[in-house]
Amino acid sequence: MKIHNIRREQDICSYTFEEFSELVKSFHGYASPGVIIGGYMVDMAYRILPDGGLYNAISETSKCLPDAVQLLTPCSIGNNRLTVVNLGRYAVTLYDIYTGEGIRVSISSSKICLWPEIESWFFKLKSKKEQNETRLIQEIREAGISICSIIRVKVNDGILTKHHRSGFSVCPCCQEAYPIEDGEMCRGCQGETPYEIVDNAIGQDTIPDF
Amino acid sequence: MKIHNIRREQDICSYTFEEFSELVKSFHGYASPGVIIGGYMVDMAYRILPDGGLYNAISETSKCLPDAVQLLTPCSIGNNRLTVVNLGRYAVTLYDIYTGEGIRVSISSSKICLWPEIESWFFKLKSKKEQNETRLIQEIREAGISICSIIRVKVNDGILTKHHRSGFSVCPCCQEAYPIEDGEMCRGCQGETPYEIVDNAIGQDTIPDF
């Protein structure tokens, strides 16, 4: 049970720092510094955006930050409300789904120089072994949003427009359903599968007992 | 508290059907049929794979299925253990991170013809309004894994190999950190940003009170 009612500077959306760290551990595998910083970034965007809006998200990196978005917003990869545009920059945008107007929060390379562990972690100046994880997390907690830059943006129509599929066909090669616009066979059978088939004879009879 | 110890046919990993539906609702926004089917698919892959292995995941669609993976496995988009290779096929692979050997589970277009609501939903033969959501969920629950096909695969080295970044630079244009291999400036400043900047003067002084 929460025993405080006053919002504290270290809070991340509706979570305390400790609660959010636990959540990150359970979803991401460990209390990743990147996801925790990402938590502050998402929290900050929400503080600036008007209450009651419907917001989708863009992450400019595939590393860590998308998980902060998925844990703190209604946006996920599977519901297509989170788009990863992998530009290699540690920045997240929350934008109004109707107008495209939004807030972009990024880590500022000039502001992190005040925080030696954050700086060496962010620029990968030390190996993971050399890194002082406890001090890093402590610095992140103390720095909070102060290491970030915030701008207003308007998201392009290409992101705003929902792409609906025109229909499905059954691929003559693999017999699986695929989007009709992909051509005469599915893109897997056109050579894009990331695996080789080792055994396609696993039937229901070989499935282990329930 | 769980009051049953016997695994039932409708269980999805460690959850009952109802528990998993609630979890999907909370993460994905609603009890999506696709995520629930995806739950059965992930569950099946785990039943076949040896216990105790370390498995990463590939989803062949970006729609719904990645969320089933993220809810039921340690793999997420942000920890890079889930790869979306968007071939437009409803299929998931769990594979050993060392050997690449794995199990691929897909929805079988021939097996779903026994289930009219699943078939019309899967091939988008009806509008969302015309769809009988209650019957669809009931059919999914009854059909479980029987509508799927299962094969053994070996994932390509391109997926298995981890790509480590060689370092970061500060972009001379936006002053943000970016992967050095992207060139003399970040890919955002090379023209790939999906938004326009409306106001870059939001400073710490304009941030709402905590």
CSV table of C-alpha atoms in Angstrom, one decimal:
chain,number,residue,atom,x,y,z
A,1,MET,CA,0.0,0.0,0.0
A,2,LYS,CA,1.3,3.5,-0.8
A,3,ILE,CA,1.8,5.5,2.4
A,4,HIS,CA,2.5,8.8,0.7
A,5,ASN,CA,0.2,11.1,-1.1
A,6,ILE,CA,2.6,13.8,-2.0
A,7,ARG,CA,4.3,13.4,-5.4
A,8,ARG,CA,8.0,13.3,-5.0
A,9,GLU,CA,10.6,14.5,-7.5
A,10,GLN,CA,11.9,10.9,-8.0
A,11,ASP,CA,8.5,9.5,-8.9
A,12,ILE,CA,8.1,8.0,-12.4
A,13,CYS,CA,4.4,8.3,-13.5
A,14,SER,CA,2.4,6.5,-10.9
A,15,TYR,CA,5.4,4.6,-9.5
A,16,THR,CA,8.0,5.3,-6.9
A,17,PHE,CA,11.6,4.8,-8.0
A,18,GLU,CA,11.8,1.5,-6.3
A,19,GLU,CA,8.4,0.3,-7.7
A,20,PHE,CA,9.4,1.2,-11.2
A,21,SER,CA,12.8,-0.5,-10.8
A,22,GLU,CA,11.1,-3.7,-9.8
A,23,LEU,CA,8.7,-3.4,-12.8
A,24,VAL,CA,11.6,-2.9,-15.1
A,25,LYS,CA,13.4,-5.9,-13.7
A,26,SER,CA,10.4,-8.1,-14.2
A,27,PHE,CA,9.7,-7.0,-17.8
A,28,HIS,CA,13.1,-6.2,-19.1
A,29,GLY,CA,15.1,-8.8,-17.2
A,30,TYR,CA,17.1,-6.4,-15.0
A,31,ALA,CA,16.8,-2.9,-13.6
A,32,SER,CA,18.3,-1.4,-16.8
A,33,PRO,CA,19.7,2.2,-16.4
A,34,GLY,CA,18.4,3.0,-19.9
A,35,VAL,CA,14.8,1.9,-19.1
A,36,ILE,CA,14.9,3.9,-15.8
A,37,ILE,CA,16.1,7.0,-17.5
A,38,GLY,CA,13.4,6.4,-20.1
A,39,GLY,CA,10.9,6.3,-17.3
A,40,TYR,CA,11.8,9.8,-16.3
A,41,MET,CA,11.6,10.9,-20.0
A,42,VAL,CA,8.1,9.5,-20.5
A,43,ASP,CA,7.0,10.9,-17.2
A,44,MET,CA,8.2,14.4,-18.3
A,45,ALA,CA,6.4,14.2,-21.6
A,46,TYR,CA,3.2,13.4,-19.8
A,47,ARG,CA,3.7,16.3,-17.4
A,48,ILE,CA,3.8,18.8,-20.3
A,49,LEU,CA,1.1,17.3,-22.5
A,50,PRO,CA,-2.5,18.3,-21.7
A,51,ASP,CA,-4.4,15.8,-19.6
A,52,GLY,CA,-7.0,13.6,-21.2
A,53,GLY,CA,-5.4,13.4,-24.7
A,54,LEU,CA,-4.8,10.2,-26.7
A,55,TYR,CA,-1.1,9.9,-27.2
A,56,ASN,CA,1.0,7.5,-29.3
A,57,ALA,CA,4.8,7.2,-29.0
A,58,ILE,CA,7.9,7.2,-31.2
A,59,SER,CA,11.2,5.9,-29.8
A,60,GLU,CA,14.3,6.9,-31.8
A,61,THR,CA,16.3,3.9,-30.6
A,62,SER,CA,15.4,0.2,-30.2
A,63,LYS,CA,17.6,-0.1,-27.1
A,64,CYS,CA,15.9,0.0,-23.7
A,65,LEU,CA,13.7,3.1,-24.3
A,66,PRO,CA,10.8,1.2,-26.0
A,67,ASP,CA,10.4,-0.8,-22.8
A,68,ALA,CA,9.9,2.4,-20.7
A,69,VAL,CA,7.2,3.4,-23.2
A,70,GLN,CA,5.5,0.0,-23.0
A,71,LEU,CA,5.5,0.0,-19.2
A,72,LEU,CA,4.3,3.5,-18.7
A,73,THR,CA,1.9,4.3,-21.6
A,74,PRO,CA,-0.9,2.4,-23.4
A,75,CYS,CA,1.5,2.1,-26.4
A,76,SER,CA,3.0,-1.2,-27.3
A,77,ILE,CA,4.7,-2.8,-30.3
A,78,GLY,CA,1.9,-5.2,-30.7
A,79,ASN,CA,-0.9,-2.6,-30.7
A,80,ASN,CA,1.0,-0.4,-33.1
A,81,ARG,CA,0.8,2.6,-30.9
A,82,LEU,CA,4.6,2.6,-30.3
A,83,THR,CA,6.7,3.1,-33.4
A,84,VAL,CA,10.5,2.5,-33.3
A,85,VAL,CA,12.3,4.7,-35.8
A,86,ASN,CA,15.8,3.6,-35.1
A,87,LEU,CA,17.9,6.7,-35.6
A,88,GLY,CA,20.3,5.7,-32.8
A,89,ARG,CA,19.3,8.7,-30.7
A,90,TYR,CA,18.1,8.3,-27.1
A,91,ALA,CA,14.8,10.2,-27.6
A,92,VAL,CA,11.1,9.6,-27.1
A,93,THR,CA,8.1,11.5,-28.5
A,94,LEU,CA,4.6,11.3,-27.2
A,95,TYR,CA,2.2,12.9,-29.7
A,96,ASP,CA,-1.6,13.5,-30.0
A,97,ILE,CA,-3.0,10.8,-32.4
A,98,TYR,CA,-5.2,13.3,-34.2
A,99,THR,CA,-3.1,16.4,-34.5
A,100,GLY,CA,0.4,14.9,-34.4
A,101,GLU,CA,1.5,17.6,-31.9
A,102,GLY,CA,3.7,16.3,-29.3
A,103,ILE,CA,6.6,16.5,-26.9
A,104,ARG,CA,10.0,15.0,-27.6
A,105,VAL,CA,12.4,14.3,-24.7
A,106,SER,CA,16.0,13.4,-25.3
A,107,ILE,CA,19.2,12.9,-23.3
A,108,SER,CA,21.3,15.9,-23.6
A,109,SER,CA,25.0,15.1,-24.3
A,110,SER,CA,26.1,18.4,-22.7
A,111,LYS,CA,24.0,18.1,-19.5
A,112,ILE,CA,25.3,14.6,-18.7
A,113,CYS,CA,28.9,15.8,-18.2
A,114,LEU,CA,27.9,16.7,-14.7
A,115,TRP,CA,27.3,13.0,-13.9
A,116,PRO,CA,30.5,10.9,-14.5
A,117,GLU,CA,28.9,7.5,-14.3
A,118,ILE,CA,26.0,8.4,-16.5
A,119,GLU,CA,28.4,10.0,-19.0
A,120,SER,CA,30.7,6.9,-19.2
A,121,TRP,CA,27.7,4.6,-19.5
A,122,PHE,CA,25.9,6.6,-22.1
A,123,PHE,CA,29.0,7.0,-24.3
A,124,LYS,CA,30.2,3.5,-23.6
A,125,LEU,CA,33.5,4.8,-22.3
A,126,LYS,CA,33.9,1.9,-19.8
A,127,SER,CA,33.3,-1.8,-20.2
A,128,LYS,CA,30.3,-3.2,-18.3
A,129,LYS,CA,32.7,-4.8,-15.8
A,130,GLU,CA,34.4,-1.4,-15.0
A,131,GLN,CA,31.1,0.3,-14.6
A,132,ASN,CA,29.9,1.2,-11.1
A,133,GLU,CA,26.3,0.0,-11.4
A,134,THR,CA,25.3,1.2,-7.9
A,135,ARG,CA,26.7,4.7,-8.4
A,136,LEU,CA,25.2,4.8,-12.0
A,137,ILE,CA,21.7,4.1,-10.7
A,138,GLN,CA,22.2,6.6,-7.8
A,139,GLU,CA,23.2,9.3,-10.3
A,140,ILE,CA,20.2,8.5,-12.5
A,141,ARG,CA,18.0,8.9,-9.5
A,142,GLU,CA,19.5,12.2,-8.5
A,143,ALA,CA,19.7,13.6,-12.0
A,144,GLY,CA,16.2,12.6,-13.0
A,145,ILE,CA,14.9,14.8,-15.9
A,146,SER,CA,17.7,17.4,-15.4
A,147,ILE,CA,19.9,15.6,-18.0
A,148,CYS,CA,17.2,15.8,-20.7
A,149,SER,CA,16.2,18.3,-23.4
A,150,ILE,CA,12.6,18.9,-24.3
A,151,ILE,CA,11.1,20.2,-27.5
A,152,ARG,CA,7.7,20.5,-29.1
A,153,VAL,CA,7.3,18.7,-32.4
A,154,LYS,CA,4.6,17.9,-35.0
A,155,VAL,CA,4.7,14.3,-36.2
A,156,ASN,CA,4.6,13.7,-40.0
A,157,ASP,CA,1.5,12.4,-41.7
A,158,GLY,CA,3.4,9.2,-42.7
A,159,ILE,CA,3.4,8.2,-39.0
A,160,LEU,CA,-0.1,9.5,-38.2
A,161,THR,CA,-1.8,7.7,-41.1
A,162,LYS,CA,-2.9,4.1,-40.2
A,163,HIS,CA,-2.0,1.6,-42.9
A,164,HIS,CA,-4.8,-0.9,-43.2
A,165,ARG,CA,-4.2,-4.0,-45.1
A,166,SER,CA,-6.3,-4.6,-48.2
A,167,GLY,CA,-6.8,-8.3,-47.6
A,168,PHE,CA,-5.1,-11.7,-47.2
A,169,SER,CA,-4.3,-14.5,-49.6
A,170,VAL,CA,-3.1,-18.0,-48.9
A,171,CYS,CA,0.5,-18.4,-50.1
A,172,PRO,CA,0.7,-21.1,-52.8
A,173,CYS,CA,4.1,-22.1,-51.4
A,174,CYS,CA,3.8,-22.3,-47.6
A,175,GLN,CA,-0.1,-22.3,-47.4
A,176,GLU,CA,0.0,-19.6,-44.8
A,177,ALA,CA,-2.1,-16.4,-44.9
A,178,TYR,CA,-0.2,-13.2,-46.0
A,179,PRO,CA,-1.0,-9.7,-47.0
A,180,ILE,CA,-2.3,-9.6,-50.6
A,181,GLU,CA,-0.2,-6.5,-51.5
A,182,ASP,CA,3.0,-8.6,-51.0
A,183,GLY,CA,2.6,-10.2,-54.4
A,184,GLU,CA,2.0,-13.7,-55.7
A,185,MET,CA,3.6,-15.4,-52.7
A,186,CYS,CA,4.4,-14.3,-49.2
A,187,ARG,CA,7.6,-12.5,-48.5
A,188,GLY,CA,8.8,-15.4,-46.4
A,189,CYS,CA,8.6,-17.7,-49.5
A,190,GLN,CA,10.2,-14.9,-51.6
A,191,GLY,CA,13.4,-15.5,-49.5
A,192,GLU,CA,13.1,-13.3,-46.5
A,193,THR,CA,12.7,-15.9,-43.8
A,194,PRO,CA,15.4,-15.6,-41.1
A,195,TYR,CA,15.7,-19.4,-40.6
A,196,GLU,CA,16.0,-22.8,-42.3
A,197,ILE,CA,13.4,-25.4,-41.8
A,198,VAL,CA,14.8,-28.4,-40.0
A,199,ASP,CA,11.7,-30.6,-39.6
A,200,ASN,CA,8.3,-29.7,-40.8
A,201,ALA,CA,6.7,-32.9,-39.6
A,202,ILE,CA,5.8,-32.0,-36.1
A,203,GLY,CA,2.2,-32.8,-35.9
A,204,GLN,CA,-0.4,-32.7,-33.2
A,205,ASP,CA,0.5,-36.3,-32.3
A,206,THR,CA,4.0,-35.4,-31.3
A,207,ILE,CA,2.9,-32.6,-29.1
A,208,PRO,CA,3.7,-33.3,-25.4
A,209,ASP,CA,0.8,-34.1,-23.2
A,210,PHE,CA,-1.0,-31.2,-21.6
B,1,MET,CA,-4.8,-17.3,-5.1
B,2,LYS,CA,-4.7,-20.2,-7.5
B,3,ILE,CA,-7.0,-22.9,-6.4
B,4,HIS,CA,-6.0,-25.6,-8.9
B,5,ASN,CA,-2.8,-27.5,-9.3
B,6,ILE,CA,-3.6,-29.5,-12.3
B,7,ARG,CA,-2.6,-27.9,-15.6
B,8,ARG,CA,-5.7,-27.5,-17.8
B,9,GLU,CA,-5.8,-27.6,-21.6
B,10,GLN,CA,-6.8,-23.9,-21.8
B,11,ASP,CA,-3.9,-22.7,-19.6
B,12,ILE,CA,-1.5,-20.3,-21.3
B,13,CYS,CA,2.0,-20.7,-19.7
B,14,SER,CA,1.5,-20.0,-16.0
B,15,TYR,CA,-1.8,-18.2,-16.5
B,16,THR,CA,-5.4,-19.4,-16.7
B,17,PHE,CA,-7.3,-18.2,-19.8
B,18,GLU,CA,-9.0,-15.5,-17.6
B,19,GLU,CA,-5.8,-14.3,-16.0
B,20,PHE,CA,-4.1,-14.1,-19.4
B,21,SER,CA,-7.0,-12.2,-20.9
B,22,GLU,CA,-6.8,-9.6,-18.0
B,23,LEU,CA,-3.0,-9.3,-18.5
B,24,VAL,CA,-3.5,-8.7,-22.3
B,25,LYS,CA,-6.2,-6.1,-21.5
B,26,SER,CA,-3.9,-4.2,-19.2
B,27,PHE,CA,-0.8,-4.3,-21.5
B,28,HIS,CA,-2.3,-4.2,-25.0
B,29,GLY,CA,-5.4,-2.1,-24.2
B,30,TYR,CA,-8.1,-4.8,-24.7
B,31,ALA,CA,-8.4,-8.6,-24.7
B,32,SER,CA,-7.2,-8.8,-28.3
B,33,PRO,CA,-8.0,-12.1,-30.0
B,34,GLY,CA,-4.6,-12.0,-31.7
B,35,VAL,CA,-2.6,-11.7,-28.5
B,36,ILE,CA,-4.7,-14.5,-26.9
B,37,ILE,CA,-4.0,-16.9,-29.8
B,38,GLY,CA,-0.4,-15.7,-29.6
B,39,GLY,CA,-0.4,-16.8,-26.0
B,40,TYR,CA,-1.3,-20.4,-27.0
B,41,MET,CA,1.4,-20.3,-29.7
B,42,VAL,CA,4.1,-19.2,-27.3
B,43,ASP,CA,2.9,-21.7,-24.7
B,44,MET,CA,3.1,-24.5,-27.3
B,45,ALA,CA,6.7,-23.6,-28.3
B,46,TYR,CA,7.8,-23.8,-24.7
B,47,ARG,CA,6.1,-27.2,-24.2
B,48,ILE,CA,8.3,-28.6,-27.0
B,49,LEU,CA,11.6,-26.8,-26.2
B,50,PRO,CA,13.8,-28.4,-23.6
B,51,ASP,CA,13.5,-27.0,-20.1
B,52,GLY,CA,16.2,-24.7,-18.9
B,53,GLY,CA,17.3,-23.3,-22.2
B,54,LEU,CA,17.8,-19.6,-23.0
B,55,TYR,CA,15.4,-18.7,-25.8
B,56,ASN,CA,15.0,-15.5,-27.9
B,57,ALA,CA,12.0,-14.9,-30.1
B,58,ILE,CA,11.1,-13.8,-33.7
B,59,SER,CA,7.7,-12.6,-34.6
B,60,GLU,CA,6.8,-12.6,-38.3
B,61,THR,CA,4.2,-9.9,-37.8
B,62,SER,CA,4.2,-6.6,-36.0
B,63,LYS,CA,0.5,-7.0,-35.2
B,64,CYS,CA,-0.6,-8.4,-31.8
B,65,LEU,CA,1.8,-11.4,-31.6
B,66,PRO,CA,4.8,-9.4,-30.3
B,67,ASP,CA,2.8,-8.5,-27.2
B,68,ALA,CA,2.1,-12.2,-26.5
B,69,VAL,CA,5.8,-12.8,-26.6
B,70,GLN,CA,6.6,-9.8,-24.4
B,71,LEU,CA,4.0,-10.9,-21.8
B,72,LEU,CA,5.0,-14.6,-21.7
B,73,THR,CA,8.7,-14.7,-22.3
B,74,PRO,CA,11.8,-12.7,-21.0
B,75,CYS,CA,12.1,-11.3,-24.6
B,76,SER,CA,11.1,-7.7,-25.2
B,77,ILE,CA,11.7,-5.1,-27.9
B,78,GLY,CA,13.8,-3.0,-25.6
B,79,ASN,CA,16.1,-5.8,-24.4
B,80,ASN,CA,16.6,-6.9,-28.1
B,81,ARG,CA,15.6,-10.5,-27.3
B,82,LEU,CA,12.5,-10.1,-29.5
B,83,THR,CA,13.0,-9.5,-33.2
B,84,VAL,CA,10.1,-8.5,-35.4
B,85,VAL,CA,10.8,-9.6,-39.0
B,86,ASN,CA,7.6,-8.3,-40.6
B,87,LEU,CA,6.7,-10.9,-43.2
B,88,GLY,CA,3.0,-10.4,-42.6
B,89,ARG,CA,2.6,-14.1,-41.4
B,90,TYR,CA,1.1,-14.9,-38.1
B,91,ALA,CA,4.1,-17.0,-36.8
B,92,VAL,CA,6.4,-17.0,-33.8
B,93,THR,CA,9.7,-18.7,-33.3
B,94,LEU,CA,11.4,-19.3,-30.0
B,95,TYR,CA,15.1,-20.4,-30.5
B,96,ASP,CA,18.1,-21.3,-28.4
B,97,ILE,CA,20.4,-18.2,-28.3
B,98,TYR,CA,23.5,-20.3,-28.7
B,99,THR,CA,22.6,-22.9,-31.4
B,100,GLY,CA,19.7,-21.1,-33.2
B,101,GLU,CA,17.6,-24.2,-33.0
B,102,GLY,CA,14.0,-23.5,-32.3
B,103,ILE,CA,10.3,-24.1,-32.7
B,104,ARG,CA,8.2,-22.1,-35.1
B,105,VAL,CA,4.4,-22.0,-34.4
B,106,SER,CA,2.1,-20.5,-37.0
B,107,ILE,CA,-1.7,-20.2,-37.6
B,108,SER,CA,-2.7,-22.8,-40.2
B,109,SER,CA,-5.0,-21.4,-42.8
B,110,SER,CA,-6.4,-24.8,-43.5
B,111,LYS,CA,-7.1,-25.7,-39.9
B,112,ILE,CA,-9.1,-22.5,-39.1
B,113,CYS,CA,-11.8,-23.4,-41.5
B,114,LEU,CA,-13.4,-25.4,-38.8
B,115,TRP,CA,-13.9,-22.2,-36.8
B,116,PRO,CA,-16.1,-19.7,-38.6
B,117,GLU,CA,-15.5,-16.7,-36.4
B,118,ILE,CA,-11.7,-17.3,-36.2
B,119,GLU,CA,-11.6,-17.7,-40.0
B,120,SER,CA,-13.6,-14.5,-40.7
B,121,TRP,CA,-11.5,-12.5,-38.2
B,122,PHE,CA,-8.2,-13.9,-39.4
B,123,PHE,CA,-8.9,-13.2,-43.1
B,124,LYS,CA,-10.7,-10.0,-42.3
B,125,LEU,CA,-13.8,-11.2,-44.1
B,126,LYS,CA,-16.1,-9.2,-41.8
B,127,SER,CA,-15.9,-5.6,-40.5
B,128,LYS,CA,-15.1,-5.2,-36.8
B,129,LYS,CA,-18.7,-4.2,-36.3
B,130,GLU,CA,-20.1,-7.4,-37.9
B,131,GLN,CA,-17.7,-9.6,-35.9
B,132,ASN,CA,-19.2,-11.6,-33.0
B,133,GLU,CA,-16.5,-10.9,-30.4
B,134,THR,CA,-17.9,-13.2,-27.7
B,135,ARG,CA,-18.1,-16.1,-30.1
B,136,LEU,CA,-14.6,-15.3,-31.5
B,137,ILE,CA,-13.0,-15.5,-28.1
B,138,GLN,CA,-15.0,-18.6,-27.2
B,139,GLU,CA,-13.8,-20.3,-30.4
B,140,ILE,CA,-10.2,-19.3,-29.7
B,141,ARG,CA,-10.5,-20.8,-26.2
B,142,GLU,CA,-11.9,-24.0,-27.6
B,143,ALA,CA,-9.6,-24.3,-30.5
B,144,GLY,CA,-6.4,-23.5,-28.6
B,145,ILE,CA,-3.3,-24.8,-30.3
B,146,SER,CA,-5.3,-27.1,-32.6
B,147,ILE,CA,-5.4,-24.3,-35.3
B,148,CYS,CA,-1.6,-24.1,-35.4
B,149,SER,CA,1.2,-25.7,-37.3
B,150,ILE,CA,4.5,-26.4,-35.7
B,151,ILE,CA,7.9,-26.9,-37.3
B,152,ARG,CA,11.6,-27.1,-36.2
B,153,VAL,CA,13.8,-24.4,-37.6
B,154,LYS,CA,17.4,-23.2,-37.3
B,155,VAL,CA,17.7,-19.4,-37.1
B,156,ASN,CA,20.2,-17.7,-39.4
B,157,ASP,CA,23.5,-16.3,-38.1
B,158,GLY,CA,22.4,-12.8,-39.0
B,159,ILE,CA,19.8,-13.0,-36.3
B,160,LEU,CA,22.0,-14.9,-33.8
B,161,THR,CA,25.0,-12.5,-34.0
B,162,LYS,CA,24.7,-9.5,-31.6
B,163,HIS,CA,25.6,-6.2,-33.2
B,164,HIS,CA,27.6,-4.1,-30.9
B,165,ARG,CA,28.0,-0.5,-31.6
B,166,SER,CA,31.6,0.7,-32.1
B,167,GLY,CA,31.0,3.9,-30.3
B,168,PHE,CA,29.2,7.2,-30.1
B,169,SER,CA,29.8,10.7,-31.4
B,170,VAL,CA,28.0,14.0,-30.7
B,171,CYS,CA,26.2,15.2,-33.8
B,172,PRO,CA,27.5,18.6,-34.9
B,173,CYS,CA,24.0,19.5,-36.0
B,174,CYS,CA,21.6,18.5,-33.1
B,175,GLN,CA,24.3,18.0,-30.4
B,176,GLU,CA,22.9,14.6,-29.5
B,177,ALA,CA,24.8,11.4,-29.2
B,178,TYR,CA,24.6,9.0,-32.1
B,179,PRO,CA,26.3,5.8,-33.3
B,180,ILE,CA,29.6,6.7,-34.9
B,181,GLU,CA,29.0,4.3,-37.9
B,182,ASP,CA,26.1,6.4,-39.0
B,183,GLY,CA,28.5,9.0,-40.6
B,184,GLU,CA,29.4,12.6,-40.0
B,185,MET,CA,26.1,13.5,-38.5
B,186,CYS,CA,23.2,11.5,-37.0
B,187,ARG,CA,20.6,9.9,-39.2
B,188,GLY,CA,18.0,12.3,-37.8
B,189,CYS,CA,19.9,15.3,-39.1
B,190,GLN,CA,20.5,13.4,-42.4
B,191,GLY,CA,16.7,13.8,-42.9
B,192,GLU,CA,15.2,10.8,-41.3
B,193,THR,CA,13.2,12.4,-38.4
B,194,PRO,CA,9.5,11.6,-38.6
B,195,TYR,CA,8.5,15.1,-37.2
B,196,GLU,CA,9.1,18.8,-37.6
B,197,ILE,CA,10.3,20.9,-34.7
B,198,VAL,CA,7.7,23.4,-33.5
B,199,ASP,CA,9.4,24.9,-30.5
B,200,ASN,CA,12.9,24.0,-29.3
B,201,ALA,CA,12.9,26.5,-26.5
B,202,ILE,CA,11.3,24.4,-23.8
B,203,GLY,CA,13.7,24.8,-21.0
B,204,GLN,CA,13.8,23.5,-17.4
B,205,ASP,CA,12.1,26.8,-16.3
B,206,THR,CA,9.0,26.0,-18.3
B,207,ILE,CA,8.6,22.5,-16.9
B,208,PRO,CA,5.5,22.2,-14.7
B,209,ASP,CA,6.1,21.9,-11.0
B,210,PHE,CA,6.7,18.5,-9.6
